[in-house]
Amino acid sequence: MSASSRPANRLGEETSPYLLQHAFNPVDWYPWGTEALARARSEDRPILLSVGYSACHWCHVMERESFENDAIANLMNSLFVNIKVDREERPDLDRIYQLAHQLLTRRPGGWPLTAFLTPIDHAPLFVGTYFPAEPHHGMPGFGDLLQQVAQHYTNNRSQMGDHAKAIRQALQQTEPGYQHSTEPADTITLETAARQLEDEFDAVHGGFGKAPKFPHPTHLSLLLRLAWSQKSAQGSACQMTIKTLGAMASGGLWDHVTGGFYRYAVDDQWRIPHFEKMLYDNAQLLPIF
């Protein structure tokens, strides 16, 4: 059935441009809310949470390849309660599961964010970003992944409570200042965040984590703030910032023809950009430089 002749799903009643883009998918989408969460609990069915926004390129690619694919949609509908979230409407949910992605994969997240959650605690079973419909470049096909996650949940159902508890504890420990301390809260926040960033820092090429590499202007702004509070240009906070800014400006992330920075580099060395520019990245990078 073509999208034009298919009746709208539950997203057809939403106001978000992003959710409305998915209103005619064959997927039985829910918006985040009590109806979807209650169904997941009552049917003991894991949740497939997909987070994106209307201008996201890879969100559109995944929709075209998977969410408009009847065979994949049938798997999604039979195995999961499927929830679509617009990150611009629910930045709180996006933040939680982006943090979970970072925690579980040790890599930065992005959009579309694809998270499989337990039905009661909403703890992540598996988190990723874009997945192709078929296996490609070492990535699993989305249809295969759906079946593997559903099977994992079924086989380990009795352990899901302990899993959710462990995830909650790990997330709490990523929040600066979770331990008692006599230091000012701002100092704890800055120093804890800087230690986490230092663990992810690429001392050879600058930046944080491995490919794909994003500019992360908020990371750099935080490090500059810490360097200023320490009154030191030689400390690790300042040196990480200088190394990263220099690598970004001299490599392919910077558009040497028309100016501005692309959204991210697909390699570790900042040579090959993803050819899309985001205003919010460039607006934040300008004062940092």
XYZ file of C-alpha atoms in Angstrom:
289
model
C 0.000 0.000 0.000
C 1.390 3.416 -0.926
C 1.789 6.055 1.753
C -0.745 8.286 -0.004
C -3.507 5.639 0.262
C -2.609 4.381 3.750
C -4.651 5.669 6.711
C -2.785 7.816 9.219
C -1.454 6.198 12.374
C -1.680 7.823 15.825
C 0.888 10.459 14.867
C -1.643 12.000 12.505
C -3.186 13.772 15.504
C 0.100 15.378 16.616
C 1.276 18.941 15.902
C 5.033 18.272 15.640
C 6.264 18.514 12.026
C 8.604 15.583 12.682
C 5.885 13.321 14.066
C 3.535 14.270 11.242
C 6.201 13.175 8.737
C 5.750 9.645 10.094
C 1.957 9.696 10.260
C 1.559 7.490 7.179
C 4.258 4.927 7.935
C 2.961 1.333 8.201
C 4.546 1.318 11.679
C 2.041 1.445 14.541
C 3.664 4.544 16.032
C 2.652 6.088 19.337
C 3.728 9.467 20.686
C 5.422 9.237 24.090
C 2.651 9.120 26.666
C 0.536 7.069 29.044
C -1.232 5.052 26.327
C 1.978 3.650 24.846
C 3.671 3.052 28.190
C 0.579 1.338 29.623
C 0.369 -0.985 26.618
C 4.036 -1.941 26.953
C 3.496 -2.791 30.631
C 0.241 -4.715 30.159
C 1.564 -6.785 27.237
C 5.075 -7.148 28.697
C 6.414 -5.954 25.384
C 9.682 -3.966 25.027
C 9.555 -0.435 23.661
C 11.255 0.711 20.467
C 11.956 4.425 20.952
C 12.977 6.428 17.879
C 14.075 10.040 18.461
C 14.783 12.550 15.697
C 13.818 15.930 14.284
C 12.339 17.200 11.030
C 15.587 18.476 9.445
C 17.622 15.333 10.260
C 19.023 13.753 7.068
C 19.628 10.238 8.429
C 16.207 10.247 10.091
C 14.706 10.557 6.620
C 16.998 7.848 5.274
C 15.998 5.402 8.004
C 12.342 6.207 7.447
C 12.630 5.523 3.721
C 14.622 2.318 4.176
C 12.924 0.805 7.227
C 9.847 2.612 8.515
C 8.203 2.617 5.073
C 9.201 -1.027 4.531
C 6.143 -3.223 5.140
C 8.144 -6.292 6.167
C 10.202 -4.360 8.728
C 7.122 -2.480 9.954
C 5.348 -5.806 10.532
C 8.268 -6.971 12.693
C 8.227 -3.725 14.659
C 4.473 -3.969 15.203
C 4.547 -7.608 16.297
C 7.563 -7.406 18.616
C 7.532 -3.897 20.148
C 5.475 -0.941 21.240
C 6.843 1.718 18.880
C 7.219 5.314 20.088
C 8.311 8.336 18.035
C 9.749 11.394 19.815
C 10.643 14.799 18.396
C 13.800 15.888 20.216
C 12.760 19.516 19.780
C 9.571 18.812 21.756
C 11.108 16.487 24.349
C 14.767 17.443 24.906
C 14.466 15.863 28.367
C 13.860 12.381 26.928
C 16.500 12.896 24.260
C 19.075 13.856 26.894
C 18.392 10.753 29.004
C 18.767 8.283 26.156
C 21.656 10.107 24.476
C 23.449 9.809 27.810
C 22.525 6.124 27.952
C 23.941 5.676 24.440
C 27.190 7.321 25.481
C 27.356 5.185 28.612
C 26.668 1.857 26.890
C 28.631 2.339 23.661
C 31.390 4.746 24.800
C 30.628 6.784 21.678
C 28.696 10.000 21.099
C 25.129 9.540 19.972
C 23.180 11.427 17.354
C 19.973 11.205 15.386
C 18.025 9.205 14.660
C 18.491 7.748 18.127
C 17.212 4.157 18.263
C 16.661 2.802 21.768
C 15.083 -0.483 22.847
C 13.655 -0.147 26.373
C 12.255 -2.424 29.055
C 8.470 -2.022 29.365
C 8.340 -1.214 33.089
C 11.472 0.760 33.991
C 12.151 2.061 30.461
C 15.791 1.070 30.891
C 17.762 0.714 27.650
C 18.319 -2.853 26.427
C 20.228 -1.702 23.355
C 20.897 1.773 21.982
C 22.201 2.945 18.622
C 21.600 5.605 16.012
C 20.951 4.921 12.311
C 20.655 1.308 11.182
C 20.359 0.269 7.514
C 17.558 -2.034 6.413
C 20.118 -4.629 5.300
C 23.569 -5.412 6.805
C 26.039 -2.810 5.548
C 29.620 -1.785 6.469
C 29.641 -3.954 9.566
C 26.258 -2.676 10.772
C 23.425 -5.171 11.337
C 20.310 -4.981 9.212
C 17.439 -3.388 11.123
C 15.120 -6.362 10.614
C 17.722 -8.744 12.046
C 18.370 -6.385 14.959
C 14.677 -6.248 15.846
C 14.507 -10.011 16.162
C 17.750 -10.260 18.139
C 16.688 -7.630 20.704
C 13.230 -9.186 21.116
C 14.813 -12.618 21.618
C 17.285 -11.210 24.142
C 14.435 -9.689 26.145
C 12.463 -12.948 26.119
C 15.460 -15.068 27.137
C 16.509 -12.718 29.949
C 13.130 -11.526 31.207
C 13.829 -12.533 34.814
C 16.954 -10.346 34.934
C 15.366 -7.143 33.642
C 14.836 -5.658 37.134
C 18.518 -6.000 37.998
C 19.453 -4.639 34.576
C 17.313 -1.540 35.071
C 18.792 -0.962 38.536
C 22.358 -1.204 37.193
C 21.578 1.253 34.392
C 20.047 3.748 36.845
C 23.077 3.571 39.105
C 25.472 4.042 36.194
C 23.514 7.056 34.933
C 23.475 8.591 38.410
C 27.245 8.336 38.582
C 27.592 10.341 35.353
C 25.810 13.273 36.984
C 28.411 15.651 38.443
C 28.169 16.137 42.188
C 26.244 12.940 42.934
C 28.610 12.242 45.850
C 28.746 14.332 49.008
C 31.503 16.917 48.944
C 32.448 20.162 50.636
C 33.562 21.681 47.303
C 31.248 24.179 45.555
C 28.775 22.497 43.188
C 30.120 24.405 40.172
C 33.635 23.160 40.847
C 32.472 19.552 41.190
C 30.487 19.834 37.958
C 33.348 21.282 35.942
C 36.027 18.944 37.230
C 33.892 15.807 36.941
C 32.887 16.698 33.385
C 36.501 17.489 32.465
C 37.662 14.095 33.749
C 35.020 12.366 31.661
C 36.036 14.356 28.581
C 39.712 13.598 29.190
C 38.889 9.876 29.139
C 37.342 10.329 25.686
C 39.928 12.785 24.327
C 41.873 11.895 21.168
C 45.369 13.161 22.020
C 46.593 12.568 18.443
C 43.887 14.242 16.354
C 41.885 16.242 18.884
C 38.208 15.846 19.585
C 36.377 13.300 21.681
C 35.763 9.647 20.937
C 36.185 7.972 17.592
C 34.573 8.495 14.198
C 32.162 10.010 13.509
C 33.553 13.095 15.253
C 31.317 15.998 16.196
C 32.558 19.489 17.182
C 30.719 19.404 20.561
C 30.931 23.174 21.217
C 29.388 22.771 24.685
C 32.257 20.434 25.663
C 34.791 23.008 24.506
C 32.968 25.859 26.225
C 32.994 23.917 29.494
C 36.726 23.203 29.194
C 37.476 26.868 28.514
C 35.436 27.812 31.568
C 37.463 25.383 33.684
C 40.759 26.656 32.245
C 39.708 30.203 33.119
C 38.836 29.218 36.687
C 42.232 27.530 37.009
C 43.975 30.573 35.494
C 46.135 28.166 33.497
C 46.859 27.843 29.794
C 49.006 24.760 30.424
C 46.406 22.552 32.118
C 44.692 19.696 30.356
C 41.403 21.594 29.948
C 43.021 24.375 27.943
C 45.274 22.039 25.978
C 42.380 19.767 24.944
C 40.483 22.821 23.702
C 43.405 24.262 21.729
C 44.231 20.893 20.145
C 40.625 20.295 19.097
C 39.966 23.784 17.721
C 43.201 23.723 15.711
C 42.408 20.316 14.209
C 38.873 21.339 13.291
C 39.962 24.616 11.686
C 42.768 23.094 9.628
C 40.911 19.971 8.506
C 37.871 19.133 6.433
C 35.298 20.059 9.071
C 35.916 23.704 8.150
C 34.498 24.748 4.769
C 37.584 26.379 3.258
C 35.572 27.757 0.322
C 32.519 29.431 1.838
C 33.304 29.285 5.563
C 31.555 27.704 8.499
C 31.821 24.261 10.020
C 30.086 21.121 8.852
C 28.072 19.050 11.310
C 30.669 16.302 11.820
C 33.589 14.423 10.281
C 33.131 10.791 9.278
C 36.771 9.937 10.086
C 39.060 10.272 13.145
C 41.290 12.925 11.555
C 38.650 15.544 10.690
C 39.392 15.134 6.966
C 36.061 14.003 5.502
C 33.004 16.044 6.484
C 29.334 15.163 6.434
C 28.191 17.908 4.077
C 25.550 19.559 6.235
C 25.934 22.707 8.308
C 23.967 23.387 11.480
C 23.346 26.966 12.548
C 23.390 26.088 16.250
C 26.875 24.510 15.924
C 28.318 27.499 14.098
C 26.659 29.999 16.458
C 28.278 28.287 19.447
C 31.686 27.748 17.819
C 32.117 31.401 16.840
C 32.588 32.795 20.382
C 34.769 29.815 21.355
C 37.200 30.508 18.525
